[in-house]
Coordinates of C-alpha atoms in Angstrom, one line a residue:
Chain A
D4 CA 160.9 103.7 31.7
A5 CA 163.4 103.9 34.5
G6 CA 161.8 104.1 37.9
V7 CA 163.5 105.7 40.7
T8 CA 167.2 104.6 41.5
Q9 CA 169.3 105.1 44.5
S10 CA 172.9 104.8 45.3
P11 CA 174.8 103.2 47.0
T12 CA 172.4 100.3 48.2
H13 CA 174.6 99.9 51.5
L14 CA 176.8 102.2 53.6
I15 CA 178.9 101.7 56.7
K16 CA 180.0 104.7 58.6
T17 CA 181.4 105.8 61.9
R18 CA 180.1 108.1 64.4
G19 CA 181.2 111.6 63.2
Q20 CA 181.6 111.3 59.8
Q21 CA 179.6 112.6 56.8
V22 CA 177.6 110.9 54.2
T23 CA 175.9 111.6 50.9
L24 CA 173.4 109.4 49.4
R25 CA 172.2 110.0 45.9
C26 CA 168.7 109.8 44.3
S27 CA 167.6 110.1 40.4
P28 CA 164.0 110.3 40.0
K29 CA 161.7 108.5 37.9
S30 CA 161.6 109.9 34.2
G31 CA 159.1 113.0 33.8
H32 CA 159.2 113.3 37.6
D33 CA 160.6 116.9 38.9
T34 CA 159.8 116.4 42.7
V35 CA 162.1 114.5 45.3
S36 CA 161.2 113.6 48.4
W37 CA 163.4 112.2 51.0
Y38 CA 162.4 109.9 54.2
Q39 CA 163.9 108.0 56.9
Q40 CA 162.9 104.2 58.3
A41 CA 164.1 103.0 61.2
L42 CA 163.9 99.3 61.7
G43 CA 160.3 98.1 62.5
Q44 CA 158.8 102.0 61.7
G45 CA 157.0 103.7 58.9
P46 CA 159.0 106.3 57.1
Q47 CA 159.4 109.6 58.4
F48 CA 159.6 112.4 56.2
I49 CA 162.9 114.7 55.8
F50 CA 162.4 117.2 53.2
Q51 CA 161.4 117.7 49.8
Y52 CA 163.1 119.4 46.9
Y53 CA 161.6 121.0 43.8
E54 CA 162.8 123.4 41.4
E55 CA 166.5 123.1 43.1
E56 CA 165.1 124.4 46.7
E57 CA 163.7 122.8 49.8
R58 CA 160.0 123.4 49.8
Q59 CA 159.3 121.6 52.9
R60 CA 161.1 120.2 55.8
G61 CA 160.3 117.5 58.6
N62 CA 161.3 117.4 62.3
F63 CA 164.9 116.6 61.4
P64 CA 168.1 118.6 62.5
D65 CA 170.1 120.9 60.6
R66 CA 172.5 117.9 60.1
F67 CA 170.5 116.7 57.3
S68 CA 170.7 118.8 54.6
G69 CA 169.9 118.3 50.6
H70 CA 170.2 119.6 47.1
Q71 CA 168.3 119.1 43.9
F72 CA 170.5 119.4 40.5
P73 CA 169.2 120.8 37.3
N74 CA 168.5 117.4 36.1
Y75 CA 165.8 117.0 39.2
S76 CA 168.2 114.6 40.7
S77 CA 168.8 115.0 44.3
E78 CA 171.4 114.2 47.4
L79 CA 171.0 113.9 51.3
N80 CA 173.8 114.9 53.1
V81 CA 174.0 113.9 56.8
N82 CA 176.8 115.4 58.9
A83 CA 178.0 114.4 62.5
L84 CA 176.6 111.1 62.2
L85 CA 175.2 109.7 65.3
L86 CA 174.3 106.0 66.2
G87 CA 170.8 106.9 65.9
D88 CA 171.0 107.8 62.0
S89 CA 171.2 104.1 61.2
A90 CA 168.1 103.6 59.1
L91 CA 166.9 103.1 55.6
Y92 CA 166.8 106.1 53.7
L93 CA 164.0 106.3 51.0
C94 CA 164.0 108.5 47.8
A95 CA 160.3 109.2 46.6
S96 CA 159.9 111.2 43.3
S97 CA 156.6 112.9 42.0
F98 CA 155.7 115.6 39.3
S99 CA 154.0 118.9 39.4
Q100 CA 152.2 120.1 36.7
G101 CA 152.0 124.3 36.7
G102 CA 152.8 124.2 40.3
I103 CA 150.2 121.5 41.1
L104 CA 151.9 118.8 42.9
S105 CA 150.8 115.1 41.9
E106 CA 149.9 113.3 45.0
T107 CA 151.5 110.0 44.1
Q108 CA 155.0 109.3 45.0
Y109 CA 156.9 106.7 43.7
F110 CA 159.9 105.2 45.9
G111 CA 163.4 104.0 45.2
P112 CA 165.1 100.8 46.6
G113 CA 166.6 102.9 49.2
T114 CA 169.9 103.2 50.9
R115 CA 170.7 101.1 54.2
L116 CA 172.8 103.4 56.4
L117 CA 174.7 101.7 59.3
V118 CA 176.5 104.0 61.7
L119 CA 179.2 102.1 64.1
Chain B
A17 CA 147.5 117.1 63.2
Q18 CA 147.2 114.2 60.8
T19 CA 147.3 110.6 62.0
V20 CA 147.6 107.5 60.6
T21 CA 147.1 104.2 62.9
Q22 CA 147.5 100.6 61.9
S23 CA 146.7 98.4 64.9
Q24 CA 147.7 95.0 63.5
P25 CA 151.6 94.4 63.8
E26 CA 151.3 91.1 61.9
M27 CA 148.7 89.4 60.3
S28 CA 148.8 85.7 58.4
V29 CA 146.6 84.2 55.8
Q30 CA 146.4 80.9 53.9
E31 CA 147.5 81.0 50.2
A32 CA 144.4 81.5 48.1
E33 CA 142.4 82.9 51.2
T34 CA 141.5 86.5 51.4
V35 CA 142.8 88.8 54.1
T36 CA 141.9 92.6 55.4
L37 CA 144.4 95.0 57.0
S38 CA 143.0 97.7 58.6
C39 CA 144.0 101.5 58.7
T40 CA 142.5 104.4 60.4
Y41 CA 143.2 108.1 60.2
D42 CA 143.0 111.5 61.3
T43 CA 142.8 114.8 59.1
S44 CA 140.8 117.8 59.1
E45 CA 141.0 118.0 55.1
S46 CA 137.9 117.3 53.3
D47 CA 139.6 116.4 49.9
Y48 CA 142.4 114.0 50.1
Y49 CA 144.0 110.9 49.0
L50 CA 144.9 107.8 50.7
F51 CA 147.4 104.8 49.7
W52 CA 148.3 101.6 50.5
Y53 CA 152.1 100.4 49.8
K54 CA 153.8 97.4 50.0
Q55 CA 157.4 96.8 51.2
P56 CA 158.9 93.2 50.5
P57 CA 162.1 92.2 52.0
S58 CA 163.8 93.9 49.2
R59 CA 162.7 96.9 50.7
Q60 CA 161.2 98.7 47.8
M61 CA 158.1 100.5 48.6
I62 CA 155.8 99.5 45.9
L63 CA 152.5 101.0 45.2
V64 CA 149.5 98.7 45.7
I65 CA 146.2 100.9 45.4
R66 CA 145.1 104.6 46.0
Q67 CA 141.7 106.1 46.7
E68 CA 140.5 109.4 46.3
A69 CA 138.3 110.8 49.2
Y70 CA 135.6 112.5 46.8
K71 CA 135.1 109.2 45.3
Q72 CA 132.3 107.0 46.7
Q73 CA 133.4 104.2 44.8
N74 CA 136.0 102.1 46.5
A75 CA 139.3 101.7 44.5
T76 CA 140.2 98.2 43.1
E77 CA 143.4 96.9 41.3
N78 CA 142.9 93.2 40.5
R79 CA 143.2 91.3 43.6
F80 CA 143.6 94.5 45.9
S81 CA 140.4 96.1 46.9
V82 CA 139.8 99.0 49.6
N83 CA 137.1 99.6 52.0
F84 CA 137.0 103.0 52.3
Q85 CA 134.8 104.5 55.1
K86 CA 135.1 108.7 55.3
A87 CA 133.0 109.2 58.0
A88 CA 134.6 106.7 60.0
K89 CA 138.1 107.6 58.8
S90 CA 138.9 104.0 58.0
F91 CA 141.0 102.9 55.2
S92 CA 141.1 99.0 55.2
L93 CA 143.0 96.7 52.3
K94 CA 141.4 93.4 51.1
I95 CA 143.7 91.2 49.3
S96 CA 141.9 88.2 47.6
D97 CA 143.5 85.0 46.5
S98 CA 146.3 85.5 48.4
Q99 CA 149.6 84.4 47.0
L100 CA 153.1 83.6 48.6
G101 CA 154.4 86.9 46.6
D102 CA 151.8 89.0 48.8
A103 CA 154.2 88.7 52.0
A104 CA 155.4 92.2 52.9
M105 CA 155.1 95.0 55.2
Y106 CA 152.1 96.9 54.0
F107 CA 151.9 100.8 55.0
C108 CA 148.8 103.0 55.1
A109 CA 149.7 106.3 53.8
L110 CA 148.2 109.8 54.0
P111 CA 149.7 113.2 52.0
T112 CA 149.2 116.0 53.4
S113 CA 147.4 118.9 51.2
G114 CA 150.0 121.3 49.7
T115 CA 153.2 119.6 49.3
Y116 CA 152.0 116.0 49.9
K117 CA 154.7 114.8 52.3
Y118 CA 153.1 111.4 53.3
I119 CA 152.6 110.5 56.9
F120 CA 152.8 106.7 57.3
G121 CA 151.3 104.1 59.8
T122 CA 153.6 101.6 61.5
G123 CA 152.8 98.7 59.2
T124 CA 151.3 95.4 59.1
R125 CA 153.7 92.3 58.4
L126 CA 151.5 89.9 56.3
K127 CA 152.7 86.3 56.4
V128 CA 151.2 83.8 53.5
L129 CA 151.3 80.2 54.6
A130 CA 151.4 77.6 52.0

């Protein structure tokens, strides 16, 4: 049973560029949440996708956008990169049954983004 | 607003000894869940244990157990018979109701001394 996978593992970009990070949820899961974890901090919620729509959003600017595909995988896009976007980006998956979301999220290994 | 506080930035424990990591939180919900996650240097956030607030009994998973005090809004993690592989950052997390976005504490770095 494959767990949550993310790609790439590391990424280096320069200011102003755009980046796309990818996530495949755990088998049987249909909901994907994205978190940003700055060095030495706890993860901060970016947004959550369910049924290919953004269900909830954290306090992040519109430069952060996402997408969920019919196979439940998800992408996180960040435009106009800033130095402050350097962080570990974590994807977490969970499942909903009849619209009731399971409270337990399982995390992927993360993508380390460095903006120069 | 819901908050999670971990007041111990770093803890150390001798191998085979017991250590307790503290977490306090604030929520207006009556039914909720609480989690402890472990994040080793490999970065993967691993679920350690979860507690359902409406259950009186403290959760236990092998060497890991919690001391959940709902009235005090306290949720500490006890690790018994500590092993070198337990060395990691430990995060306490509180899912919000509805969509269950997680609110994390700032983490406690656990060092295990041989």
